[in-house]
Amino acid sequence: MLLTVACCVVFALGCAKKVEPAPAPAPAPAPVVESREVAPAPMSPRQIYEADYAKLPTSYTVVKGNCLWWISEFKQIYNDPFMWPLIFKANRSKIKNANLIYPGQDFEIPRAFALDDVKAARVKAGSSKKKAAPAASANLPADLRDALGYGF
């Protein structure tokens, strides 16, 4: 009988409901502060293009297997392989022969040039005189894109 009472007491105490602590009160909302900042004016397509063009690299370090043609063809460089003479001309002190460039050489990538420079470079690279103007996909200064009628 004593054993039965002890089992009942242990059973009753063991199955008692646990008391959950009360949830913490929610923090008070932060006070709303009115902002008097003026939203920036939306940028025109030309301004967006100029901002993106300004972010393009102005130098390139040669890696094994590169040639000026391929460097010029990279999307972040000119996106036009026929524009490699621009890199050659800007780096004449480092490049003696356009066919011989070496890993580790650092080349300047010109970003400001005239339309006549681009056309002459493309013809020198093997483009026909009829196709001397660069494609609309080429990375060009905004003024050149505008002069060629490519838009933004």
Coordinates of N, CA, C and O in Angstrom, one line a residue:
M1 N 0.8 -1.2 0.0 CA 0.0 0.0 0.0 C 0.9 1.3 0.0 O 0.5 2.2 -0.7
L2 N 1.9 1.2 0.8 CA 2.8 2.4 0.9 C 3.5 2.6 -0.5 O 3.7 3.7 -0.9
L3 N 3.7 1.5 -1.1 CA 4.3 1.6 -2.5 C 3.3 2.2 -3.5 O 3.7 3.0 -4.3
T4 N 2.1 1.9 -3.4 CA 1.1 2.4 -4.2 C 1.0 3.9 -4.0 O 0.8 4.7 -5.0
V5 N 1.0 4.4 -2.8 CA 0.9 5.8 -2.5 C 2.1 6.5 -3.0 O 2.0 7.6 -3.6
A6 N 3.3 5.9 -2.8 CA 4.5 6.6 -3.3 C 4.5 6.7 -4.8 O 4.9 7.7 -5.4
C7 N 4.0 5.7 -5.5 CA 3.9 5.7 -7.0 C 2.9 6.8 -7.4 O 3.1 7.5 -8.4
C8 N 1.8 6.9 -6.7 CA 0.8 7.9 -7.0 C 1.4 9.3 -6.8 O 1.1 10.2 -7.7
V9 N 2.1 9.5 -5.8 CA 2.7 10.8 -5.5 C 3.8 11.2 -6.6 O 3.8 12.3 -7.1
V10 N 4.6 10.2 -6.9 CA 5.7 10.4 -7.9 C 5.0 10.7 -9.3 O 5.4 11.6 -10.0
F11 N 3.9 9.9 -9.6 CA 3.2 10.1 -10.8 C 2.6 11.5 -10.9 O 2.7 12.1 -11.9
A12 N 2.0 11.9 -9.8 CA 1.3 13.2 -9.8 C 2.3 14.3 -9.9 O 2.1 15.3 -10.6
L13 N 3.5 14.2 -9.3 CA 4.5 15.3 -9.3 C 5.2 15.2 -10.7 O 5.5 16.3 -11.2
G14 N 5.4 14.1 -11.2 CA 6.1 14.0 -12.5 C 5.3 14.5 -13.7 O 5.8 14.9 -14.7
C15 N 4.0 14.4 -13.6 CA 3.1 14.8 -14.7 C 2.5 16.2 -14.5 O 1.6 16.6 -15.2
A16 N 2.9 16.9 -13.5 CA 2.4 18.2 -13.3 C 2.8 19.1 -14.4 O 3.8 19.0 -15.1
K17 N 1.9 20.1 -14.7 CA 2.2 21.0 -15.8 C 3.3 21.9 -15.5 O 3.4 22.4 -14.3
K18 N 4.2 22.2 -16.4 CA 5.2 23.1 -16.2 C 4.7 24.5 -16.4 O 3.9 24.7 -17.3
V19 N 5.2 25.4 -15.6 CA 4.7 26.8 -15.8 C 5.6 27.5 -16.8 O 6.8 27.5 -16.6
E20 N 5.0 28.0 -17.8 CA 5.8 28.7 -18.8 C 5.9 30.2 -18.4 O 5.0 30.8 -17.8
P21 N 7.1 30.8 -18.6 CA 7.3 32.2 -18.2 C 6.4 33.0 -19.2 O 6.2 32.7 -20.3
A22 N 6.0 34.1 -18.7 CA 5.2 35.0 -19.5 C 6.0 35.6 -20.6 O 7.2 36.0 -20.4
P23 N 5.5 35.8 -21.8 CA 6.3 36.4 -22.9 C 6.7 37.8 -22.5 O 5.9 38.5 -21.9
A24 N 7.8 38.2 -23.0 CA 8.3 39.6 -22.8 C 7.4 40.5 -23.6 O 7.0 40.2 -24.7
P25 N 7.2 41.7 -23.0 CA 6.4 42.6 -23.8 C 7.1 43.1 -25.0 O 8.3 43.2 -25.1
A26 N 6.4 43.3 -26.1 CA 7.0 43.8 -27.4 C 7.6 45.1 -27.2 O 7.1 46.0 -26.4
P27 N 8.7 45.4 -27.8 CA 9.4 46.7 -27.7 C 8.5 47.7 -28.3 O 7.8 47.5 -29.3
A28 N 8.6 48.9 -27.8 CA 7.8 50.0 -28.3 C 8.3 50.4 -29.7 O 9.5 50.3 -29.9
P29 N 7.4 50.7 -30.6 CA 7.9 51.0 -32.0 C 8.7 52.3 -31.9 O 8.5 53.2 -31.1
A30 N 9.7 52.3 -32.8 CA 10.6 53.4 -32.9 C 9.8 54.6 -33.4 O 8.9 54.5 -34.3
P31 N 10.1 55.8 -32.9 CA 9.3 57.0 -33.4 C 9.6 57.2 -34.9 O 10.7 57.0 -35.3
V32 N 8.6 57.6 -35.6 CA 8.8 57.9 -37.0 C 9.4 59.3 -37.2 O 8.8 60.2 -36.7
V33 N 10.5 59.3 -37.9 CA 11.1 60.6 -38.2 C 10.9 60.9 -39.7 O 11.2 60.1 -40.5
E34 N 10.3 62.0 -39.9 CA 10.1 62.4 -41.3 C 11.4 62.8 -42.0 O 12.2 63.6 -41.4
S35 N 11.6 62.3 -43.2 CA 12.8 62.6 -43.9 C 12.5 63.7 -44.9 O 11.5 63.7 -45.6
R36 N 13.4 64.7 -44.9 CA 13.2 65.8 -45.8 C 14.1 65.8 -46.9 O 14.3 66.8 -47.6
E37 N 14.7 64.6 -47.1 CA 15.7 64.5 -48.3 C 14.9 64.4 -49.6 O 13.8 63.8 -49.7
V38 N 15.5 65.1 -50.5 CA 14.8 65.1 -51.9 C 15.4 63.9 -52.7 O 16.6 63.7 -52.7
A39 N 14.5 63.2 -53.3 CA 14.9 62.1 -54.1 C 15.7 62.6 -55.3 O 15.4 63.7 -55.8
P40 N 16.8 61.9 -55.6 CA 17.6 62.3 -56.8 C 16.8 62.3 -58.1 O 15.9 61.4 -58.2
A41 N 17.1 63.2 -58.9 CA 16.4 63.3 -60.2 C 16.8 62.0 -61.0 O 17.9 61.5 -60.9
P42 N 15.8 61.5 -61.7 CA 16.1 60.3 -62.5 C 17.2 60.6 -63.6 O 17.2 61.7 -64.1
M43 N 18.0 59.6 -63.8 CA 19.1 59.8 -64.8 C 18.6 59.5 -66.2 O 17.8 58.6 -66.4
S44 N 19.1 60.3 -67.1 CA 18.8 60.0 -68.5 C 19.6 58.8 -69.0 O 20.6 58.4 -68.4
P45 N 19.1 58.1 -70.1 CA 19.9 57.0 -70.6 C 21.3 57.3 -70.9 O 22.2 56.5 -70.7
R46 N 21.6 58.5 -71.4 CA 23.0 58.9 -71.7 C 23.8 59.0 -70.4 O 24.9 58.5 -70.3
Q47 N 23.2 59.6 -69.3 CA 23.9 59.7 -68.0 C 24.2 58.3 -67.5 O 25.3 58.0 -66.9
I48 N 23.3 57.4 -67.6 CA 23.5 56.0 -67.2 C 24.6 55.3 -67.9 O 25.5 54.7 -67.4
Y49 N 24.6 55.5 -69.3 CA 25.7 55.0 -70.1 C 27.0 55.6 -69.7 O 28.0 54.9 -69.6
E50 N 27.1 56.9 -69.5 CA 28.3 57.6 -69.1 C 28.8 57.0 -67.8 O 30.1 56.8 -67.6
A51 N 27.9 56.8 -66.8 CA 28.3 56.3 -65.5 C 28.9 54.9 -65.7 O 29.9 54.5 -65.1
D52 N 28.2 54.0 -66.5 CA 28.7 52.7 -66.7 C 30.1 52.7 -67.5 O 30.9 51.9 -67.2
Y53 N 30.2 53.6 -68.4 CA 31.4 53.7 -69.2 C 32.6 54.1 -68.3 O 33.7 53.6 -68.4
A54 N 32.3 55.0 -67.3 CA 33.4 55.4 -66.4 C 33.9 54.3 -65.5 O 35.0 54.4 -65.0
K55 N 33.1 53.3 -65.3 CA 33.4 52.2 -64.5 C 34.3 51.1 -65.2 O 34.8 50.2 -64.6
L56 N 34.4 51.2 -66.5 CA 35.2 50.3 -67.3 C 36.7 50.4 -66.9 O 37.1 51.5 -66.6
P57 N 37.4 49.3 -67.0 CA 38.8 49.4 -66.6 C 39.7 50.3 -67.5 O 39.4 50.3 -68.7
T58 N 40.7 50.9 -67.0 CA 41.6 51.7 -67.8 C 42.9 51.1 -67.9 O 43.8 51.7 -68.5
S59 N 43.1 49.9 -67.4 CA 44.4 49.2 -67.6 C 44.0 47.7 -67.6 O 43.0 47.3 -67.2
Y60 N 45.0 46.9 -68.1 CA 44.8 45.5 -68.2 C 46.2 44.8 -68.1 O 47.2 45.3 -68.7
T61 N 46.2 43.8 -67.3 CA 47.5 43.0 -67.1 C 47.4 41.7 -68.0 O 46.4 41.0 -67.8
V62 N 48.3 41.5 -68.8 CA 48.3 40.4 -69.8 C 48.5 39.1 -69.0 O 49.3 39.0 -68.1
V63 N 47.7 38.1 -69.4 CA 47.9 36.7 -68.9 C 48.3 35.8 -70.0 O 48.2 36.2 -71.2
K64 N 48.8 34.7 -69.6 CA 49.3 33.7 -70.7 C 48.2 33.4 -71.7 O 47.1 33.1 -71.3
G65 N 48.6 33.4 -72.9 CA 47.6 33.1 -74.0 C 46.9 34.3 -74.6 O 46.2 34.2 -75.6
N66 N 47.1 35.5 -74.0 CA 46.4 36.7 -74.5 C 47.1 37.2 -75.8 O 48.3 37.0 -76.0
C67 N 46.4 37.9 -76.6 CA 46.9 38.7 -77.7 C 46.1 40.0 -77.7 O 45.0 40.1 -77.1
L68 N 46.6 41.0 -78.4 CA 45.9 42.3 -78.4 C 44.4 42.2 -79.0 O 43.5 42.8 -78.5
W69 N 44.3 41.3 -80.0 CA 43.0 41.1 -80.6 C 42.0 40.6 -79.5 O 40.9 41.1 -79.4
W70 N 42.4 39.6 -78.7 CA 41.5 39.0 -77.7 C 41.2 40.0 -76.6 O 40.1 40.1 -76.0
I71 N 42.3 40.7 -76.2 CA 42.1 41.7 -75.1 C 41.1 42.8 -75.5 O 40.2 43.1 -74.8
S72 N 41.2 43.2 -76.7 CA 40.3 44.2 -77.3 C 38.9 43.7 -77.4 O 37.9 44.4 -77.2
E73 N 38.8 42.4 -77.6 CA 37.4 41.8 -77.7 C 36.7 41.6 -76.4 O 35.5 41.4 -76.4
F74 N 37.4 41.6 -75.3 CA 36.7 41.4 -74.0 C 35.7 42.5 -73.8 O 35.9 43.6 -74.1
K75 N 34.5 42.0 -73.3 CA 33.4 42.9 -73.1 C 33.7 44.2 -72.3 O 33.3 45.3 -72.6
Q76 N 34.5 44.0 -71.2 CA 34.8 45.1 -70.4 C 35.9 46.0 -70.9 O 36.2 47.1 -70.4
I77 N 36.6 45.6 -72.0 CA 37.6 46.4 -72.6 C 36.9 47.2 -73.8 O 36.5 48.3 -73.5
Y78 N 36.8 46.7 -75.0 CA 36.2 47.4 -76.1 C 35.0 46.7 -76.7 O 34.2 47.2 -77.4
N79 N 34.9 45.4 -76.4 CA 33.9 44.5 -77.0 C 33.9 44.6 -78.5 O 32.9 44.5 -79.2
D80 N 35.1 44.8 -79.1 CA 35.3 44.9 -80.5 C 36.8 44.5 -80.8 O 37.7 45.3 -80.5
P81 N 37.1 43.4 -81.4 CA 38.5 43.0 -81.6 C 39.2 43.9 -82.6 O 40.4 44.0 -82.5
F82 N 38.5 44.5 -83.5 CA 39.2 45.4 -84.4 C 39.7 46.7 -83.8 O 40.4 47.4 -84.5
M83 N 39.5 46.9 -82.6 CA 40.0 48.1 -81.9 C 41.3 47.9 -81.2 O 41.8 48.8 -80.5
W84 N 42.0 46.8 -81.4 CA 43.2 46.5 -80.8 C 44.3 47.5 -81.1 O 45.2 47.8 -80.2
P85 N 44.4 48.1 -82.3 CA 45.4 49.1 -82.5 C 45.4 50.3 -81.6 O 46.4 51.0 -81.3
L86 N 44.2 50.6 -80.9 CA 44.2 51.7 -80.0 C 45.0 51.3 -78.7 O 45.8 52.2 -78.2
I87 N 45.0 50.1 -78.3 CA 45.8 49.6 -77.2 C 47.3 49.6 -77.6 O 48.1 50.1 -76.8
F88 N 47.6 49.1 -78.8 CA 48.9 49.1 -79.3 C 49.5 50.5 -79.4 O 50.7 50.8 -78.9
K89 N 48.8 51.5 -79.9 CA 49.3 52.8 -80.0 C 49.5 53.5 -78.7 O 50.5 54.2 -78.5
A90 N 48.6 53.2 -77.7 CA 48.7 53.8 -76.4 C 49.9 53.2 -75.6 O 50.4 53.8 -74.6
N91 N 50.4 52.0 -76.0 CA 51.4 51.3 -75.2 C 52.7 51.1 -76.0 O 53.4 50.1 -75.8
R92 N 53.0 51.9 -77.0 CA 54.1 51.7 -77.9 C 55.4 51.6 -77.1 O 56.3 50.9 -77.6
S93 N 55.5 52.2 -76.0 CA 56.8 52.1 -75.2 C 56.9 50.7 -74.6 O 58.1 50.3 -74.3
K94 N 55.9 50.0 -74.4 CA 55.9 48.6 -73.9 C 55.8 47.5 -74.9 O 56.2 46.4 -74.6
I95 N 55.3 47.8 -76.1 CA 55.1 46.8 -77.1 C 55.9 47.2 -78.3 O 55.7 48.2 -79.0
K96 N 56.9 46.3 -78.6 CA 57.7 46.6 -79.8 C 57.1 45.9 -81.0 O 57.2 46.4 -82.1
N97 N 56.5 44.8 -80.8 CA 55.9 44.0 -81.9 C 54.5 43.7 -81.5 O 54.3 43.0 -80.4
A98 N 53.4 44.1 -82.2 CA 52.0 43.8 -81.8 C 51.7 42.3 -81.6 O 50.8 41.9 -80.9
N99 N 52.5 41.5 -82.3 CA 52.3 40.0 -82.2 C 53.0 39.4 -81.0 O 52.8 38.2 -80.7
L100 N 53.8 40.2 -80.3 CA 54.6 39.7 -79.1 C 54.3 40.5 -77.9 O 54.8 41.6 -77.6
I101 N 53.4 40.0 -77.1 CA 53.1 40.6 -75.8 C 53.3 39.5 -74.7 O 53.2 38.3 -75.1
Y102 N 53.6 39.8 -73.5 CA 54.0 38.9 -72.5 C 53.2 38.9 -71.2 O 52.8 40.0 -70.8
P103 N 53.0 37.8 -70.6 CA 52.3 37.8 -69.3 C 52.9 38.7 -68.3 O 54.1 38.8 -68.2
G104 N 52.1 39.4 -67.6 CA 52.6 40.4 -66.6 C 52.7 41.8 -67.1 O 52.8 42.7 -66.3
Q105 N 52.6 42.0 -68.4 CA 52.7 43.4 -68.9 C 51.4 44.1 -68.6 O 50.3 43.6 -68.7
D106 N 51.5 45.4 -68.1 CA 50.4 46.2 -67.8 C 50.2 47.2 -68.9 O 51.1 48.0 -69.2
F107 N 49.0 47.1 -69.5 CA 48.7 48.0 -70.7 C 47.6 49.0 -70.3 O 46.6 48.7 -69.6
E108 N 47.8 50.2 -70.7 CA 46.8 51.3 -70.6 C 45.7 51.0 -71.6 O 46.0 50.7 -72.8
I109 N 44.4 51.2 -71.2 CA 43.3 51.0 -72.1 C 42.7 52.4 -72.3 O 42.1 53.0 -71.4
P110 N 43.0 53.0 -73.5 CA 42.5 54.4 -73.7 C 40.9 54.4 -73.7 O 40.3 53.5 -74.3
R111 N 40.4 55.4 -73.1 CA 38.9 55.5 -73.0 C 38.4 56.8 -73.8 O 37.3 56.9 -74.1
A112 N 39.3 57.7 -74.0 CA 38.9 59.0 -74.7 C 39.7 59.0 -76.0 O 40.9 59.0 -76.1
F113 N 38.9 58.9 -77.1 CA 39.5 58.9 -78.5 C 38.4 59.4 -79.4 O 37.2 59.5 -79.1
A114 N 38.9 59.8 -80.6 CA 38.1 60.4 -81.6 C 37.5 59.3 -82.6 O 38.1 58.2 -82.7
L115 N 36.5 59.6 -83.3 CA 35.9 58.7 -84.2 C 36.9 58.3 -85.3 O 37.0 57.2 -85.7
D116 N 37.7 59.3 -85.8 CA 38.7 59.0 -86.8 C 39.8 58.0 -86.3 O 40.2 57.2 -87.0
D117 N 40.1 58.1 -85.0 CA 41.1 57.2 -84.4 C 40.5 55.8 -84.4 O 41.2 54.8 -84.8
V118 N 39.2 55.6 -84.1 CA 38.6 54.3 -84.1 C 38.5 53.7 -85.5 O 38.9 52.6 -85.7
K119 N 38.1 54.6 -86.4 CA 38.0 54.1 -87.8 C 39.4 53.7 -88.4 O 39.5 52.6 -89.0
A120 N 40.4 54.5 -88.1 CA 41.8 54.1 -88.6 C 42.3 52.9 -87.9 O 42.9 52.0 -88.6
A121 N 42.0 52.7 -86.6 CA 42.4 51.5 -85.9 C 41.7 50.2 -86.5 O 42.3 49.2 -86.7
R122 N 40.4 50.4 -86.8 CA 39.6 49.2 -87.3 C 40.1 48.9 -88.7 O 40.2 47.7 -89.0
V123 N 40.5 49.8 -89.5 CA 41.0 49.5 -90.9 C 42.4 48.9 -90.8 O 42.6 47.9 -91.5
K124 N 43.2 49.4 -89.9 CA 44.5 48.8 -89.7 C 44.4 47.4 -89.2 O 45.2 46.5 -89.5
A125 N 43.4 47.1 -88.4 CA 43.2 45.7 -87.9 C 42.6 44.8 -88.9 O 42.5 43.6 -88.6
G126 N 42.2 45.3 -90.1 CA 41.7 44.4 -91.1 C 40.2 44.6 -91.5 O 39.7 43.8 -92.3
S127 N 39.6 45.5 -90.9 CA 38.2 45.8 -91.2 C 38.2 46.5 -92.6 O 39.1 47.3 -92.9
S128 N 37.1 46.3 -93.3 CA 37.0 47.0 -94.6 C 36.7 48.5 -94.4 O 36.2 48.8 -93.3
K129 N 37.1 49.3 -95.3 CA 36.8 50.8 -95.1 C 35.3 51.0 -95.1 O 34.8 52.0 -94.4
K130 N 34.5 50.2 -95.7 CA 33.0 50.3 -95.6 C 32.5 50.0 -94.2 O 31.5 50.5 -93.8
K131 N 33.2 49.2 -93.5 CA 32.8 48.8 -92.1 C 33.8 49.4 -91.1 O 34.1 48.8 -90.1
A132 N 34.3 50.6 -91.4 CA 35.3 51.2 -90.5 C 34.7 51.7 -89.2 O 35.3 51.7 -88.2
A133 N 33.4 52.0 -89.2 CA 32.7 52.4 -88.0 C 32.5 51.2 -87.1 O 32.2 50.1 -87.5
P134 N 32.7 51.4 -85.8 CA 32.5 50.2 -84.8 C 31.0 49.8 -84.7 O 30.1 50.6 -85.0
A135 N 30.8 48.6 -84.3 CA 29.4 48.1 -84.1 C 28.8 48.9 -82.9 O 29.5 49.4 -82.1
A136 N 27.5 48.8 -82.9 CA 26.7 49.5 -81.8 C 27.0 48.8 -80.4 O 26.8 49.5 -79.4
S137 N 27.5 47.6 -80.4 CA 27.8 46.9 -79.2 C 29.1 47.3 -78.6 O 29.4 46.9 -77.4
A138 N 30.0 48.0 -79.3 CA 31.3 48.4 -78.9 C 31.2 49.4 -77.7 O 30.3 50.2 -77.7
N139 N 32.2 49.3 -76.8 CA 32.3 50.3 -75.7 C 33.0 51.5 -76.2 O 34.1 51.6 -76.5
L140 N 32.2 52.6 -76.4 CA 32.6 53.8 -77.0 C 32.3 55.0 -76.0 O 31.3 54.9 -75.3
P141 N 33.0 56.1 -76.1 CA 32.6 57.3 -75.3 C 31.2 57.7 -75.8 O 30.8 57.5 -76.9
A142 N 30.5 58.3 -74.9 CA 29.1 58.7 -75.2 C 29.0 59.6 -76.4 O 28.1 59.5 -77.2
D143 N 29.9 60.6 -76.6 CA 29.9 61.5 -77.7 C 30.0 60.7 -79.0 O 29.3 61.1 -80.0
L144 N 30.9 59.7 -79.1 CA 31.0 58.9 -80.3 C 29.7 58.1 -80.6 O 29.3 58.0 -81.7
R145 N 29.1 57.5 -79.6 CA 27.9 56.8 -79.8 C 26.8 57.7 -80.3 O 26.1 57.4 -81.2
D146 N 26.8 58.9 -79.8 CA 25.8 59.9 -80.2 C 26.1 60.3 -81.7 O 25.2 60.4 -82.5
A147 N 27.4 60.5 -82.0 CA 27.7 60.9 -83.4 C 27.4 59.8 -84.4 O 27.0 60.1 -85.5
L148 N 27.5 58.6 -84.0 CA 27.2 57.5 -84.9 C 25.7 57.2 -84.9 O 25.3 56.3 -85.7
G149 N 25.0 57.8 -84.0 CA 23.5 57.6 -84.0 C 23.1 56.3 -83.4 O 22.0 55.8 -83.7
Y150 N 23.9 55.7 -82.5 CA 23.6 54.5 -81.8 C 22.6 54.6 -80.7 O 22.0 53.6 -80.3
G151 N 22.5 55.8 -80.1 CA 21.6 55.9 -79.0 C 22.1 55.3 -77.7 O 23.3 54.8 -77.7
F152 N 21.3 55.3 -76.7 CA 21.8 54.9 -75.4 C 20.8 53.9 -74.8 O 20.0 53.6 -74.5

